[in-house]
Coordinates of C-alpha atoms in Angstrom, one line a residue:
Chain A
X1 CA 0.0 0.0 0.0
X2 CA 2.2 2.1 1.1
X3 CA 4.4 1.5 -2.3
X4 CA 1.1 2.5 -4.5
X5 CA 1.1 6.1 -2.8
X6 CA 4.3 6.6 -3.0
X7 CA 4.5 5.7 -6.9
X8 CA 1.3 7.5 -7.4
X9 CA 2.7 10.8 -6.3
X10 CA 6.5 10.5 -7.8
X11 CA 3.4 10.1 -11.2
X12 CA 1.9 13.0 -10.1
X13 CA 5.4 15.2 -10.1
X14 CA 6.5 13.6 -13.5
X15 CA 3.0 15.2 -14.7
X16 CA 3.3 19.0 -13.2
X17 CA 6.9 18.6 -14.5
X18 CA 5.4 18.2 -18.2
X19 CA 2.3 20.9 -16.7
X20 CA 4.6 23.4 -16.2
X21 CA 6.0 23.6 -19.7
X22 CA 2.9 24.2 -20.9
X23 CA 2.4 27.9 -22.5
X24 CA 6.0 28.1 -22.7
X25 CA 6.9 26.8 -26.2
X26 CA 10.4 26.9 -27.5
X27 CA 12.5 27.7 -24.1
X28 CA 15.1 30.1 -24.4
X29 CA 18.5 28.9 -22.2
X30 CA 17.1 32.2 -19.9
X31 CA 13.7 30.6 -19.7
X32 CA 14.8 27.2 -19.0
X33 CA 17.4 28.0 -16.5
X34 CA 15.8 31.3 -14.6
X35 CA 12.2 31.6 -15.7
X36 CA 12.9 34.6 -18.1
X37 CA 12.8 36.6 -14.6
X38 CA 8.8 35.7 -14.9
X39 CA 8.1 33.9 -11.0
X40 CA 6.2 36.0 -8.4
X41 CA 6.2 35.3 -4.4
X42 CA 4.8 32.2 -4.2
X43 CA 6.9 30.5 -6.8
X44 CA 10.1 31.8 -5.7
X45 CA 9.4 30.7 -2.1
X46 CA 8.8 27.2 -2.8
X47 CA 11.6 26.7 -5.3
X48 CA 13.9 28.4 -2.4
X49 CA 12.2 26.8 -0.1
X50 CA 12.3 23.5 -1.9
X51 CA 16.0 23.9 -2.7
X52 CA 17.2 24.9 1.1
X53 CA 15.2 22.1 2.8
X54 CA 17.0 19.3 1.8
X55 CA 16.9 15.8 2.9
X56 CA 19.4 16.7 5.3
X57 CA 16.3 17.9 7.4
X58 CA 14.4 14.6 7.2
X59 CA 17.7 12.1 7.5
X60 CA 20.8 14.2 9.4
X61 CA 19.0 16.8 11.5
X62 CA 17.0 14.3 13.5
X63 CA 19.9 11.7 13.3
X64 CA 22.5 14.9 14.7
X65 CA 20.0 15.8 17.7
X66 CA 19.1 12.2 18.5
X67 CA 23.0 11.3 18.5
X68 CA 24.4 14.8 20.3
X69 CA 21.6 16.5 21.4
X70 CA 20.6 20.3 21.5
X71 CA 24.6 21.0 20.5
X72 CA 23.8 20.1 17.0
X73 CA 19.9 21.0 16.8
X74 CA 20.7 24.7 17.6
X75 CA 23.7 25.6 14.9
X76 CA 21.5 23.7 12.3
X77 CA 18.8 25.6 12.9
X78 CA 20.3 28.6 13.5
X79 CA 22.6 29.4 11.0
X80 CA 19.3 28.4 8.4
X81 CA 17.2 30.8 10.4
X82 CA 20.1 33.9 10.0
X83 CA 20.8 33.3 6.5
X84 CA 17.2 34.8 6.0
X85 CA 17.6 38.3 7.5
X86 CA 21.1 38.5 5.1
X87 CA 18.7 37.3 2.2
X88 CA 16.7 39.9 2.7
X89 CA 18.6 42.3 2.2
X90 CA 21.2 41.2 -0.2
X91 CA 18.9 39.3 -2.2
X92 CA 17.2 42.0 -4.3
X93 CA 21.4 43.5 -4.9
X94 CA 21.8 40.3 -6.4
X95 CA 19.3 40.0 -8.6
X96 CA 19.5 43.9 -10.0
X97 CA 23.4 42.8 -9.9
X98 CA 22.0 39.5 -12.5
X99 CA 19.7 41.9 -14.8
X100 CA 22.8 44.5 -14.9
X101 CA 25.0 41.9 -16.2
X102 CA 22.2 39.2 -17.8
X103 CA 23.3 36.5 -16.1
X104 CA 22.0 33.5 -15.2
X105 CA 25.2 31.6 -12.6
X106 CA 26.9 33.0 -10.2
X107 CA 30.7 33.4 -12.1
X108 CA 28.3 35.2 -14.7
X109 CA 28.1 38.2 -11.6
X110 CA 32.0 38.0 -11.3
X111 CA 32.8 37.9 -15.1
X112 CA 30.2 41.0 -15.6
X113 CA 31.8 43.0 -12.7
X114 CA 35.1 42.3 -12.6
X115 CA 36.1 41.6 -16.4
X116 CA 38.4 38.9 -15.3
X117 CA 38.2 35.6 -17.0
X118 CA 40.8 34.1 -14.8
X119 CA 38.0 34.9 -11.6
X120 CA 35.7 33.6 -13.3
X121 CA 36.7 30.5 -14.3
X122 CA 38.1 29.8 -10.4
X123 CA 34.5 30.7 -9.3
X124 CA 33.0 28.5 -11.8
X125 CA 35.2 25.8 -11.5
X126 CA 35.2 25.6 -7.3
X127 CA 31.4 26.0 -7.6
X128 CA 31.5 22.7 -9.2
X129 CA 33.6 20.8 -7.0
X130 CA 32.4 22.0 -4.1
X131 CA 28.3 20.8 -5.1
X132 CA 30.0 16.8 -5.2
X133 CA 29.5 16.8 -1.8
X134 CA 25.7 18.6 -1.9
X135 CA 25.3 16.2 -4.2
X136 CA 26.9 13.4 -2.5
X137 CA 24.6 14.6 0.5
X138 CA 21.7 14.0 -1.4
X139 CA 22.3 10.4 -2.4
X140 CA 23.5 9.3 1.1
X141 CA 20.5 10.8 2.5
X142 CA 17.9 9.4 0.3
X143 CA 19.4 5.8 0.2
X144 CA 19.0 6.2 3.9
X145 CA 15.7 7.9 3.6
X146 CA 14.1 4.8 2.1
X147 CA 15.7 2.3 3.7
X148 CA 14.8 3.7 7.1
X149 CA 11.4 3.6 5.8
X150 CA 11.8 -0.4 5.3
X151 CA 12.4 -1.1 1.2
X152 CA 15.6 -2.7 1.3
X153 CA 16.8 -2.1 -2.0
X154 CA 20.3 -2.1 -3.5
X155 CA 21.1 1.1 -2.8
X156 CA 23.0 1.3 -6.2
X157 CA 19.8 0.8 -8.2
X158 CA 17.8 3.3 -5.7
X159 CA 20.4 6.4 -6.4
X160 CA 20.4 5.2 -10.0
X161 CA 16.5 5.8 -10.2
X162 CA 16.8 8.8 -8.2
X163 CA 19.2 10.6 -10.6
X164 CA 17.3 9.8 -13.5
X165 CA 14.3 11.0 -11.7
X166 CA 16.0 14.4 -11.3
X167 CA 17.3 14.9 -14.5
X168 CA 13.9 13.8 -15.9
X169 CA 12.6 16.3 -14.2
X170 CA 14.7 19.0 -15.4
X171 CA 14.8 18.1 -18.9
X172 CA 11.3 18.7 -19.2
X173 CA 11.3 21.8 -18.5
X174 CA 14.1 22.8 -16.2
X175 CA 14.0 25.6 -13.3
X176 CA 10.0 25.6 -14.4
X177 CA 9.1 22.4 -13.3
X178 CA 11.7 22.6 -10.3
X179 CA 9.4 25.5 -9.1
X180 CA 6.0 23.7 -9.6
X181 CA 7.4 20.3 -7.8
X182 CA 8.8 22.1 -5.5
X183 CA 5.2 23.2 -4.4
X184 CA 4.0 19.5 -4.3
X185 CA 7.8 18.6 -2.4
X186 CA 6.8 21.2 0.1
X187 CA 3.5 20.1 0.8
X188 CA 4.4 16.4 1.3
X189 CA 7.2 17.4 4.2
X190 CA 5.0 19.6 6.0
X191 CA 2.4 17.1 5.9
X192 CA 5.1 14.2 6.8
X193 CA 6.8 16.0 10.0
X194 CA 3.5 17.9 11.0
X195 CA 2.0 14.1 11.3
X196 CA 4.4 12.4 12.1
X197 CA 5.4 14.9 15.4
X198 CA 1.7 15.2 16.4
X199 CA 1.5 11.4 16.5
X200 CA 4.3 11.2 18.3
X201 CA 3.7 13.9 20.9
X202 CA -0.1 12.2 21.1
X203 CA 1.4 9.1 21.8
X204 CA 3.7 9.9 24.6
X205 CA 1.1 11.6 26.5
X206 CA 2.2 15.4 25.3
X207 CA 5.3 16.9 24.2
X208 CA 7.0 17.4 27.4
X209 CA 6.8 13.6 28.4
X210 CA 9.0 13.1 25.2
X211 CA 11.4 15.6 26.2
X212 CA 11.9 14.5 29.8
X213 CA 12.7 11.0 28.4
X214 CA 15.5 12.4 26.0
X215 CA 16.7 14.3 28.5
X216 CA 18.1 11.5 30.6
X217 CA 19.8 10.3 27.0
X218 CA 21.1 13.2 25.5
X219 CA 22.2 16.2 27.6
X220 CA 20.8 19.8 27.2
X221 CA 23.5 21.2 28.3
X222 CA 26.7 22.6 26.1
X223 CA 30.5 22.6 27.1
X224 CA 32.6 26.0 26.0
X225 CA 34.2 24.3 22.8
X226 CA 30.5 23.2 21.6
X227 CA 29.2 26.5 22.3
X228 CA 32.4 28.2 20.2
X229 CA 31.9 25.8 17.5
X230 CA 27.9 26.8 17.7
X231 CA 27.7 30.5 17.6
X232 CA 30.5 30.2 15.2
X233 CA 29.3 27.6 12.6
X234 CA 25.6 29.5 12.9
X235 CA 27.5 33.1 11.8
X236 CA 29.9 31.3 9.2
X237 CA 27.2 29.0 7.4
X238 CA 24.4 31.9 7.3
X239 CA 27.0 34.0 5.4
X240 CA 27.5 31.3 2.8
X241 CA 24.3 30.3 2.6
X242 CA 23.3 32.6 0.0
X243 CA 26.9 31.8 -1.2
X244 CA 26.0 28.6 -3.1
X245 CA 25.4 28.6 -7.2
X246 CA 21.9 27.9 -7.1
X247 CA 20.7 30.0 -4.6
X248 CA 22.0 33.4 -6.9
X249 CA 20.0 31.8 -9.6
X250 CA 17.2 31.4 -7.4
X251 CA 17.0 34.8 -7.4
X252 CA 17.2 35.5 -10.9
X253 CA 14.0 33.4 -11.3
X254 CA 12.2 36.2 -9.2
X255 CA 10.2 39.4 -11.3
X256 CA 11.7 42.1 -8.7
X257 CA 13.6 43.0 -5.6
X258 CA 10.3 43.5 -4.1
X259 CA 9.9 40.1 -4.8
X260 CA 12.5 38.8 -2.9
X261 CA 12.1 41.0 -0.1
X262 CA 8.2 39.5 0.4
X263 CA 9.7 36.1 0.3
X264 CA 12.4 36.2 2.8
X265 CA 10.0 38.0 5.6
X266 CA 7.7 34.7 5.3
X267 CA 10.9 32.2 5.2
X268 CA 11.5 31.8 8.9
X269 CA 7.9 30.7 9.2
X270 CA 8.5 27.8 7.1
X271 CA 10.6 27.0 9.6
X272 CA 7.9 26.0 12.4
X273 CA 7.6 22.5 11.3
X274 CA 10.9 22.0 13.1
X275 CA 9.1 21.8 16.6
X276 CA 7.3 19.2 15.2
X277 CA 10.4 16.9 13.6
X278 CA 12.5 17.3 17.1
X279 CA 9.5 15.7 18.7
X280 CA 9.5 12.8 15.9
X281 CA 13.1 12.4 16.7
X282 CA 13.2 12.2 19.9
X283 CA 10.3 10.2 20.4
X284 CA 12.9 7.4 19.3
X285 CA 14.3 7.9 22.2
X286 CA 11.3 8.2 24.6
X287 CA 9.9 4.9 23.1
X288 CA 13.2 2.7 22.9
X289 CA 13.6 2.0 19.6
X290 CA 16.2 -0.2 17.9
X291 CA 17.7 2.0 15.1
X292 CA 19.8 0.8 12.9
X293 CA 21.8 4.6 12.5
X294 CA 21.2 7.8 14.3
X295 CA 20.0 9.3 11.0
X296 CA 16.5 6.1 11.3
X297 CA 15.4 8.4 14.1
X298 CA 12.3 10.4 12.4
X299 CA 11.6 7.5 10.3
X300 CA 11.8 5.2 12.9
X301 CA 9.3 7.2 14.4
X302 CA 7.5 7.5 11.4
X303 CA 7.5 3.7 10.8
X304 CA 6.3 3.3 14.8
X305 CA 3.5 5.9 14.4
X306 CA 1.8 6.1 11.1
X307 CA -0.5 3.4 9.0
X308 CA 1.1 2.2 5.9
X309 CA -0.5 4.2 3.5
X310 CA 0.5 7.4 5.0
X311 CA 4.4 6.0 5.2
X312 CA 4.0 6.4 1.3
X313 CA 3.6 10.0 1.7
X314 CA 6.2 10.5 4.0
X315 CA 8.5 8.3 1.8
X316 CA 7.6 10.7 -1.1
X317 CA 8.0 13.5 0.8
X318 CA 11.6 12.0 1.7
X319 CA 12.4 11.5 -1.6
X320 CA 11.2 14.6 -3.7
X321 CA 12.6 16.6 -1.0
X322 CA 16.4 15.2 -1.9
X323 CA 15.6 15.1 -5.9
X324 CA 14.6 18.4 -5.9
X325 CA 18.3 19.5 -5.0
X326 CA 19.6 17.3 -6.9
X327 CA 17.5 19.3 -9.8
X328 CA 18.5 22.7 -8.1
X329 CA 22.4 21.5 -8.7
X330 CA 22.3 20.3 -12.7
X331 CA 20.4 23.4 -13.0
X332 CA 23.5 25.9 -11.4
X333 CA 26.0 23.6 -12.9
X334 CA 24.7 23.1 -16.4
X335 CA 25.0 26.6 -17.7
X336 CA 28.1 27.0 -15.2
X337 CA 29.6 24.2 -17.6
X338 CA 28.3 25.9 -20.8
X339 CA 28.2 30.0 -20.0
X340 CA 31.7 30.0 -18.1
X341 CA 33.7 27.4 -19.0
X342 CA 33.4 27.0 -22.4
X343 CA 32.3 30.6 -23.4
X344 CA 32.6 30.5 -27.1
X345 CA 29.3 27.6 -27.4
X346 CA 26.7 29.5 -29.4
X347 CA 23.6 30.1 -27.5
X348 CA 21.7 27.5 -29.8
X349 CA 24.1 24.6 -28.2
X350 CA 24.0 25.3 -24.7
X351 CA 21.1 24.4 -23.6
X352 CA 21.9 20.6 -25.3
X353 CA 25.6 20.7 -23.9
X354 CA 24.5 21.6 -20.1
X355 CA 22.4 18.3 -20.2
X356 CA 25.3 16.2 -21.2
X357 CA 26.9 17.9 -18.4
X358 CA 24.3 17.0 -15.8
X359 CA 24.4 13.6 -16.9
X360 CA 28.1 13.2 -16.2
X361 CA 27.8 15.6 -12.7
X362 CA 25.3 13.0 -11.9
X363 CA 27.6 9.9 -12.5
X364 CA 30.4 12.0 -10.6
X365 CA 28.1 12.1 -8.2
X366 CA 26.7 8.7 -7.9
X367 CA 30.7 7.1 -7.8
X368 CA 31.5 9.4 -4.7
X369 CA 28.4 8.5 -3.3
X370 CA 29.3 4.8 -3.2
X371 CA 33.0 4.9 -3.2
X372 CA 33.4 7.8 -0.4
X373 CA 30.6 6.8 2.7
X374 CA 30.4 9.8 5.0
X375 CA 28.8 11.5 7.4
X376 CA 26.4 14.3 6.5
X377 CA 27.3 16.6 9.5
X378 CA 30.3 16.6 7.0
X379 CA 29.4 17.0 3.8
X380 CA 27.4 20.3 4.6
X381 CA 30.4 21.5 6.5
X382 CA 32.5 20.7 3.7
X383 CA 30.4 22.5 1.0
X384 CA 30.1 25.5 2.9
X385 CA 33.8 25.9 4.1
X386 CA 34.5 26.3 0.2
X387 CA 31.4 28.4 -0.9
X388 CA 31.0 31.1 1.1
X389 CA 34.5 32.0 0.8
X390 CA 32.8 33.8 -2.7
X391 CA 31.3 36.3 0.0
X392 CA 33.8 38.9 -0.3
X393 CA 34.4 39.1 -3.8
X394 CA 30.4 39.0 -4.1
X395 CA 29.9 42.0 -1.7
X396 CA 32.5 44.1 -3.7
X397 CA 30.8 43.3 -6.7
X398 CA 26.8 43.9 -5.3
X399 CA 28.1 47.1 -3.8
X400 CA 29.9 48.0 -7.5
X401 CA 33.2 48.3 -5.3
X402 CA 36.2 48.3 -7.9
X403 CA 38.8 46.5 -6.3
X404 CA 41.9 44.5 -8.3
X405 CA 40.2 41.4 -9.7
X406 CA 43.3 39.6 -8.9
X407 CA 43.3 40.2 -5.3
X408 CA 39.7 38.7 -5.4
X409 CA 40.7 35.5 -7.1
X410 CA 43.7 35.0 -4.2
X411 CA 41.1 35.7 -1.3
X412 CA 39.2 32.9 -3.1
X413 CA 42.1 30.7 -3.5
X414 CA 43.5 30.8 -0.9
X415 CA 40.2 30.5 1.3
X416 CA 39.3 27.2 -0.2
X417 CA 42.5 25.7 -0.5
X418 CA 43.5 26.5 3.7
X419 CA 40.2 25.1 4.6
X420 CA 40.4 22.0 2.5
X421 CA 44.0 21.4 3.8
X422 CA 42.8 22.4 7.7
X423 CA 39.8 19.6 6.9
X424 CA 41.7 17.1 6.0
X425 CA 45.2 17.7 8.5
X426 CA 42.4 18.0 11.0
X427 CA 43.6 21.3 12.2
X428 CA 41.3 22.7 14.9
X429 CA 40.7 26.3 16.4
X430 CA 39.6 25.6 19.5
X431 CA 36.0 24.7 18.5
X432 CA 36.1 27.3 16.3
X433 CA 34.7 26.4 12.8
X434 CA 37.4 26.9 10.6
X435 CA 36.0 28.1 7.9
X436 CA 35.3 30.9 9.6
X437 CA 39.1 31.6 10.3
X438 CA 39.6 31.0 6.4
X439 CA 37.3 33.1 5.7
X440 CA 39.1 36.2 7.6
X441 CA 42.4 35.0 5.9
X442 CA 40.7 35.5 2.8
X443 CA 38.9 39.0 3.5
X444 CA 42.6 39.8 4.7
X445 CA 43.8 38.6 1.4
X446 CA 41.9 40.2 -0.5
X447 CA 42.9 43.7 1.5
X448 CA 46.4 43.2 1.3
X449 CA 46.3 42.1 -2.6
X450 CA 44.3 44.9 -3.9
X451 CA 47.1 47.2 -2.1
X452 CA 50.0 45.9 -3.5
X453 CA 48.9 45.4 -6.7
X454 CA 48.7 48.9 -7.5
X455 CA 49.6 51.1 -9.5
X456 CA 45.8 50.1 -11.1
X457 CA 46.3 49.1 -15.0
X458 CA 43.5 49.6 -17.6
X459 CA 41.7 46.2 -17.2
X460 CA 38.4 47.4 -15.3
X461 CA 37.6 49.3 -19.1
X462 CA 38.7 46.4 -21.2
X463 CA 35.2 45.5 -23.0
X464 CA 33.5 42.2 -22.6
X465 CA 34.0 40.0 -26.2
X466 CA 31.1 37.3 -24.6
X467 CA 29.1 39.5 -23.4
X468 CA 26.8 41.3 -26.4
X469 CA 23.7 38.9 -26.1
X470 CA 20.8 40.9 -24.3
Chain B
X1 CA 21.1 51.9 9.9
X2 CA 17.9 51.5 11.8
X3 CA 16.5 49.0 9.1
X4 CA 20.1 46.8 9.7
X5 CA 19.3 47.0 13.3
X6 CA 16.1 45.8 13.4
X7 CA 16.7 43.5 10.0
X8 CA 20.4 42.0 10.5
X9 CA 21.0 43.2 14.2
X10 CA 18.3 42.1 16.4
X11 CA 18.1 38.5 15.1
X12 CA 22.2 37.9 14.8
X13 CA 22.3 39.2 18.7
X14 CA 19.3 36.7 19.7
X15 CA 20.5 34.0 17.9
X16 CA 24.1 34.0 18.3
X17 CA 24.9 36.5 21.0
X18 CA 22.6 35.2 23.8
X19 CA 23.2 31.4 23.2
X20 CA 26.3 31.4 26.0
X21 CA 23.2 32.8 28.1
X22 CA 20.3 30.6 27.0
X23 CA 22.9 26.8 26.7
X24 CA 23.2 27.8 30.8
X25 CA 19.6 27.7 31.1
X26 CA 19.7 23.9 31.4
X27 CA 17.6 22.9 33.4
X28 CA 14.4 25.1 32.6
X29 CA 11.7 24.2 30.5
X30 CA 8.8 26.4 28.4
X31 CA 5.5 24.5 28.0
X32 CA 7.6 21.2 28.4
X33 CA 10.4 22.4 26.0
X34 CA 14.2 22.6 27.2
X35 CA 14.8 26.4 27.2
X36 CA 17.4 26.4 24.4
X37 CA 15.0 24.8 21.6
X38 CA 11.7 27.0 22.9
X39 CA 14.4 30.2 22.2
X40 CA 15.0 29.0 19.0
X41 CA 11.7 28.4 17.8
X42 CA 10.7 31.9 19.5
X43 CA 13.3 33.7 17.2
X44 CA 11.4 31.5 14.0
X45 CA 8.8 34.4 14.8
X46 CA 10.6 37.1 16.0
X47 CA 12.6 37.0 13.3
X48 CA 10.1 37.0 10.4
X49 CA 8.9 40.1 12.4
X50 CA 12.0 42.0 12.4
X51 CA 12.2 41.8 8.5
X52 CA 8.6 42.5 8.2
X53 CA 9.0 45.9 10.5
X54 CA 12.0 46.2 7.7
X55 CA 9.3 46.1 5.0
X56 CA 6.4 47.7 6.6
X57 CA 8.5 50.4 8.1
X58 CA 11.4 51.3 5.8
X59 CA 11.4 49.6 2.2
X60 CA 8.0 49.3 1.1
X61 CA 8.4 53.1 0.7
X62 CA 11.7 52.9 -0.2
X63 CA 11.5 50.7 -2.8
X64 CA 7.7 51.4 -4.0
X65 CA 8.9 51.4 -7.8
X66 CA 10.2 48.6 -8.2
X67 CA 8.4 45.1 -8.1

């Protein structure tokens, strides 16, 4: 039964993929990656929405709080919940920034402002390798996902189906039918959690009996390092946030700055199904169940609580919540492949070329998936340490700063490269997330580059060769 | 300034800046929820209320051109 539902509505979001074309015709590679700048409110807060809550909120937020407690429920939910006021109001810059220059990625920003093809191509090409692990994220979560949920599958064959799902979706009629299954994504997880937390807190007699019981498992309490590595994550992560390649082109999608605004006031509000997923979680713990990993707990819970048909529904929420990033990455990486690193493809072929590209970011994907097993605490921590190092070079360039494009490029550089050697030398700070510390060597870099690198030459006026389609 | 007070400042300094405060709070509860996660859901609220006193106050009028 609970198969049935669960095929029925994965039908129903192949068939508002294929709706959502409709009136659209020929797509232009604007239409199909941005909308043609066409999406009001709603759409653009349930393709952001859709794109932000991940299936790292189903599978690792429950499994971090039911293995560690408050220590990881707070940063998680924290740094998500600051990222909107710094949406808000940097947002609408980026998406005048986008219409200024016609873009539709992120390096498109960079090249536009800061005439540098070397920057660009460094912010195109760490874009890329820093969404393997999103990606990666993705796969582990929803081979975990469903097998939490009882369907023991090979998980090759289940992240197999899932990427062709997601490109299946996009190929449609890319960012378009993102947004519109995005709506039926967003639905389906409320529903899931909201249930599935109410049940829980029913069961147990009220939400505080729930509590109490975790409380004697997992402590509420937080030493100094966990605290430093808190407040610090929450402050680094809701900087980048807005750092990653498809959240810029999020924006693009949106008709106007007003737009945008409107969207981020009603973001945080999303966020109240949380309550209601920390009770599913921990309800594991108040009702002794055997998991098999940390990251079971909500769908233990789920399994535990619900009748079988509704398990299909959470299972679909599960899933379309983990393909729908997927989709949100081949669409930033497509034309990232197409528009920045191989600039001279007429616009007639890039739309073609970007899918051959998502195909093979897929397979890179799907072979890290299965080859590399990590944690998912990690791979977030790992995308952003690399991504929001493009916050400095993308505040000069939203506040039409002109500093040396070449000082930008070694902030960027030499960010990403001292956090990927502090991750994997396991240097620590003290609790102190160290991206955070890379990310003051690379403001500092940036300071001292643009310095010495004067007297200025006559690169800012140098014209644009790629840059005469309108 | 005021709007990046209200929008950027009063969140950052609930969120972040009182969490030494509110992780000593251990052993309280709110309704049956440990202090630390009742804060945090508080500031889901608060927080979409700062940005709309942003809008209401400051940018609808600000921006009123644009869409």
């Amino acid at each position: 039964m609970s198969t049935l539902v669960f095929s029925l509505l994965i039908a129903f979001s192949l068939y508002l993929a294929i709706r959502s074309r409709r009136g659209h015709g020929q797509q232009s590679m604007h239409d199909f990656f941005v909308a043609s700048r066409q999406f009001g409110v709603a759409l653009v807060f349930f393709l952001t929405a859709g794109e932000i809550y991940s299936i790292g909120t189903m599978v690792g937020f429950p499994g971090g709080i039911y293995a560690k407690g408050p220590t990881y429920g707070v940063w998680f939910l924290g740094y998500i919940l600051l990222a909107y006021p710094i949406g808000y109001f940097i947002g609408p810059r980026i998406w005048e920034s986008g219409k200024l220059h016609n873009a539709i990625t992120q390096a498109d920003l960079f090249k536009g402002h800061f005439q540098s093809r070397t920057l660009e191509l460094i912010v195109a090409g760490s874009s890329i390798l820093f969404l393997i692990p999103w990606g990666e994220l993705q796969f582990t979560g929803l081979a975990a996902a469903l097998k939490g949920l009882g369907w023991h599958v090979q998980p090759v064959w289940l992240i197999v189906v899932c990427a062709a799902l997601a490109f299946t979706y996009i190929a449609i009629s890319g960012v378009r039918a993102s947004a519109w299954i995005a709506v039926l994504k967003d639905i389906l997880m409320l529903l899931a959690i909201v249930v599935t937390g109410v049940a829980a807190a029913w069961m147990a007699g009220g939400a505080h009996e729930v509590f109490q019981a975790a409380s004697h498992h997992v402590s509420n309490a937080m030493t100094a390092p966990q605290l430093r590595f808190s407040m610090s994550t929450m402050l680094f992560q809701s900087l980048g946030f807005y750092m990653m390649p498809f959240a810029a082109q999020g924006f693009f999608t949106a008709r106007g700055p007003n737009t945008i605004r409107r969207t981020q006031i009603a973001m945080p509000l999303y966020m109240l199904m949380y309550p209601f997923l920390v009770v599913a979680s921990y309800y594991a713990i108040s009702a002794n169940l055997k998991l098999a990993s940390p990251n079971d707990a909500f769908f233990a819970a789920a399994v535990h609580l619900l009748p079988d048909w509704l398990l299909g529904l959470v299972a679909a929420g599960a899933a379309l919540s983990g393909l729908l990033v997927l989709a949100g990455i081949c669409l930033a990486i497509g034309p990232i492949v197409t528009r920045n690193l191989l600039p001279n493809l007429p616009e007639s072929r890039q739309k073609r070329t970007a899918k051959f590209v998502i195909v093979a970011y897929l397979l890179v994907s799907i072979a890290t998936t299965l080859l590399t097993p990590n944690l998912m605490l990690s791979l977030i921590n790992t995308t952003y340490y690399g991504v929001t190092q493009f916050l400095p070079g993308m505040l000069i360039l939203l506040a039409r700063r002109r500093v040396r494009p070449g000082a930008v490029a070694a902030g960027i550089v030499c960010g990403q490269g001292l956090a990927i050697a502090c991750y994997a030398l396991h240097i620590g700070f003290g609790g102190i997330n160290l991206g955070l510390v890379c990310l003051g060597v690379n403001v500092l870099v940036v300071c001292v580059g643009h310095i010495l690198m004067r007297p200025f030459g006559r690169r800012y006026a140098m014209p644009d060769p790629v840059h005469h389609h309108s | 300034m005021l709007r990046f007070l209200i929008g950027i400042g009063l969140p950052f300094l609930g969120v972040i800046g009182a969490l030494p405060w509110v992780a000593a709070q251990q052993d309280r509860y709110v309704l049956g929820v440990p202090f630390i996660y009742a804060w945090i859901f508080g500031w889901f609220l608060l927080t979409s209320a700062c940005l709309f006193i942003c809008w209401h106050c400051f940018d609808r009028h600000r921006y009123a051109n644009e869409h």
